[in-house]
Short mmCIF file of C-alpha atoms in Angstrom, two decimals:
data_model
loop_
_atom_site.label_atom_id
_atom_site.label_comp_id
_atom_site.label_asym_id
_atom_site.label_seq_id
_atom_site.Cartn_x
_atom_site.Cartn_y
_atom_site.Cartn_z
CA MET A 1 214.72 -14.08 -93.52
CA LYS A 2 213.01 -17.14 -94.94
CA VAL A 3 210.60 -18.72 -92.48
CA ARG A 4 209.30 -22.26 -92.73
CA ILE A 5 205.95 -22.70 -91.09
CA ALA A 6 204.38 -25.98 -90.09
CA GLY A 7 200.82 -26.65 -91.10
CA VAL A 8 198.52 -26.65 -88.11
CA VAL A 9 195.02 -27.81 -87.39
CA LEU A 10 192.81 -26.92 -84.45
CA VAL A 11 191.65 -29.80 -82.29
CA VAL A 12 189.25 -29.49 -79.40
CA LEU A 13 188.57 -32.12 -76.79
CA ALA A 14 185.85 -31.80 -74.19
CA LEU A 15 185.38 -34.84 -72.01
CA ALA A 16 182.06 -35.43 -70.29
CA VAL A 17 183.08 -36.46 -66.80
CA ALA A 18 181.77 -35.57 -63.36
CA ALA A 19 184.80 -33.48 -62.35
CA PRO A 20 187.38 -31.78 -64.54
CA ALA A 21 190.23 -34.17 -65.35
CA PHE A 22 192.60 -31.24 -65.04
CA ALA A 23 191.74 -30.85 -61.35
CA HIS A 24 193.62 -34.09 -60.72
CA ALA A 25 196.72 -32.91 -62.60
CA GLY A 26 197.76 -30.41 -59.91
CA THR A 27 199.16 -26.99 -60.66
CA LEU A 28 199.67 -25.35 -64.03
CA LYS A 29 203.42 -25.69 -63.44
CA HIS A 30 203.01 -29.45 -62.97
CA PHE A 31 200.83 -29.68 -66.10
CA ARG A 32 203.48 -27.84 -68.18
CA ALA A 33 206.32 -29.99 -66.84
CA ALA A 34 204.37 -33.19 -67.47
CA LEU A 35 203.51 -32.18 -71.03
CA VAL A 36 207.10 -31.22 -71.91
CA HIS A 37 208.25 -34.55 -70.45
CA ARG A 38 205.65 -36.42 -72.52
CA ILE A 39 206.64 -34.56 -75.71
CA ASN A 40 210.34 -35.34 -75.20
CA HIS A 41 209.66 -38.96 -74.27
CA TYR A 42 207.55 -39.39 -77.42
CA ARG A 43 210.31 -37.83 -79.51
CA ALA A 44 212.93 -40.12 -77.93
CA VAL A 45 210.85 -43.23 -78.67
CA HIS A 46 210.81 -42.13 -82.32
CA GLY A 47 214.56 -41.42 -82.48
CA ARG A 48 214.29 -37.64 -82.20
CA HIS A 49 216.34 -35.42 -79.92
CA SER A 50 214.82 -33.69 -76.90
CA LEU A 51 213.54 -30.16 -77.24
CA ARG A 52 214.98 -27.47 -74.99
CA ILE A 53 212.66 -25.00 -73.34
CA LYS A 54 213.19 -21.48 -74.63
CA VAL A 55 211.97 -18.48 -72.66
CA ARG A 56 210.87 -16.51 -75.73
CA LEU A 57 208.77 -19.39 -77.04
CA THR A 58 207.37 -19.99 -73.55
CA ASN A 59 206.40 -16.33 -73.20
CA ALA A 60 204.68 -16.38 -76.59
CA ALA A 61 202.83 -19.61 -75.77
CA GLN A 62 201.77 -18.48 -72.30
CA ALA A 63 200.52 -15.12 -73.58
CA HIS A 64 198.41 -16.92 -76.17
CA SER A 65 196.96 -19.48 -73.75
CA GLY A 66 195.99 -16.61 -71.43
CA ASP A 67 194.39 -14.69 -74.31
CA MET A 68 192.41 -17.74 -75.45
CA ALA A 69 191.20 -18.43 -71.88
CA LYS A 70 190.20 -14.81 -71.33
CA HIS A 71 188.21 -14.69 -74.57
CA HIS A 72 186.91 -18.31 -74.51
CA MET A 73 188.31 -19.05 -77.97
CA LEU A 74 190.53 -21.61 -79.63
CA SER A 75 192.45 -20.02 -82.48
CA HIS A 76 196.00 -19.59 -83.67
CA SER A 77 195.21 -15.89 -84.10
CA ALA A 78 195.10 -13.60 -81.08
CA SER A 79 191.88 -11.92 -79.96
CA THR A 80 193.31 -8.79 -81.60
CA GLY A 81 193.55 -10.60 -84.93
CA ALA A 82 197.36 -10.86 -84.90
CA SER A 83 198.69 -14.10 -86.37
CA TRP A 84 200.53 -16.70 -84.33
CA ILE A 85 203.67 -15.98 -86.37
CA THR A 86 203.45 -12.29 -85.46
CA ARG A 87 202.99 -13.24 -81.77
CA ILE A 88 206.04 -15.52 -81.73
CA ARG A 89 208.14 -12.84 -83.44
CA TYR A 90 206.80 -10.17 -81.04
CA TRP A 91 208.15 -12.20 -78.11
CA GLY A 92 211.60 -12.22 -79.75
CA TYR A 93 211.93 -15.69 -81.25
CA ARG A 94 213.78 -15.51 -84.57
CA GLY A 95 214.23 -19.15 -85.60
CA THR A 96 213.67 -20.25 -89.19
CA TYR A 97 211.29 -23.10 -88.35
CA ILE A 98 208.20 -22.49 -86.24
CA GLY A 99 205.09 -24.52 -85.51
CA GLU A 100 202.24 -24.48 -83.06
CA ASP A 101 199.82 -26.98 -81.56
CA LEU A 102 196.74 -25.99 -79.54
CA ALA A 103 194.23 -27.75 -77.33
CA ALA A 104 191.38 -26.69 -75.09
CA GLY A 105 189.02 -28.48 -72.79
CA ASP A 106 188.77 -30.68 -69.77
CA MET A 107 191.98 -32.71 -70.14
CA THR A 108 195.26 -33.92 -68.69
CA SER A 109 198.73 -33.83 -70.27
CA ARG A 110 198.22 -37.50 -71.23
CA THR A 111 194.93 -36.67 -72.98
CA VAL A 112 196.51 -33.78 -74.87
CA MET A 113 199.33 -36.01 -76.12
CA ARG A 114 196.93 -38.79 -77.14
CA MET A 115 194.90 -36.26 -79.14
CA TRP A 116 197.94 -34.70 -80.85
CA ARG A 117 199.49 -38.09 -81.69
CA ALA A 118 196.24 -39.09 -83.42
CA SER A 119 196.23 -35.96 -85.61
CA PRO A 120 198.73 -36.07 -88.52
CA PRO A 121 199.51 -32.30 -88.55
CA HIS A 122 199.95 -32.17 -84.76
CA ASN A 123 201.99 -35.37 -84.79
CA ALA A 124 204.24 -33.88 -87.49
CA ASN A 125 204.97 -30.95 -85.18
CA LEU A 126 205.64 -33.27 -82.22
CA LEU A 127 208.18 -35.27 -84.24
CA GLY A 128 209.58 -32.48 -86.42
CA GLY A 129 213.30 -33.18 -86.82
CA HIS A 130 214.08 -29.53 -87.56
CA TYR A 131 212.71 -28.38 -84.20
CA ARG A 132 215.22 -27.84 -81.39
CA SER A 133 213.22 -25.66 -78.99
CA VAL A 134 209.82 -25.58 -77.37
CA GLY A 135 207.71 -23.18 -75.33
CA LEU A 136 204.57 -24.21 -73.54
CA GLY A 137 201.69 -22.14 -72.17
CA VAL A 138 198.76 -23.35 -70.09
CA ALA A 139 195.90 -21.29 -68.70
CA ARG A 140 192.76 -22.24 -66.82
CA GLY A 141 189.46 -21.26 -68.31
CA THR A 142 186.11 -22.54 -69.43
CA TRP A 143 185.50 -24.25 -72.72
CA GLY A 144 182.02 -25.29 -73.72
CA GLY A 145 180.73 -24.29 -70.29
CA ARG A 146 183.14 -26.61 -68.47
CA ALA A 147 186.29 -25.83 -66.49
CA GLY A 148 189.45 -26.85 -68.27
CA VAL A 149 192.70 -25.66 -69.74
CA TYR A 150 193.92 -23.87 -72.84
CA VAL A 151 197.23 -25.25 -74.09
CA THR A 152 199.66 -23.69 -76.56
CA VAL A 153 202.89 -25.37 -77.62
CA ASP A 154 205.22 -23.34 -79.82
CA PHE A 155 208.03 -25.19 -81.60
CA GLY A 156 211.16 -23.57 -83.03
CA GLY A 157 214.35 -24.39 -84.88
CA ARG A 158 217.13 -22.61 -86.71
#
C-alpha cells in the first residue's frame, strides 16, 4: 500500500501565567470536544468538509498523548522509539493519507489552534483536503515544570 505522509513540525507553547490556562477549560473530554469543534469550524471557514472522528485514530492519538505525558516529552516517536506511522497502523488505521500535529504546555483549545494556524506545516494538516477523519488525544502532565496538557491530533484519509 502506498502511504502519503504529511510533513510535521513540533511546536511547543508554554505560557507564563499565574494558573494553568487549561484549568479553566474543564475536563479532558471538554477540551477534546472543543478542539475538534475548532478544527472543523476552521476547515468550514476555508471551504473544507468536516472531519469525522474515528475510533482507531482517537485510540492512537490518546495512547501517544498519554505516553508523552508519562515521559515528559514532545515527539512524534513513542518513548519506545516506534514511529508515529507505526503507532497509527498498530491501532488499526489503514488510510492512505495520514498526518499528525502535536502540542504541549499550559494552553487551551483556542491557544492550540492559534499556534497551529500560525505554523505552515500544522496549518496544512488542519486544512488538508484529502483528510476525512480525525482522532484526538489529550493527557494532563507537566511540561517545563508547569502543569499543562499534551495534545495529539491524528488525521487520516483514503
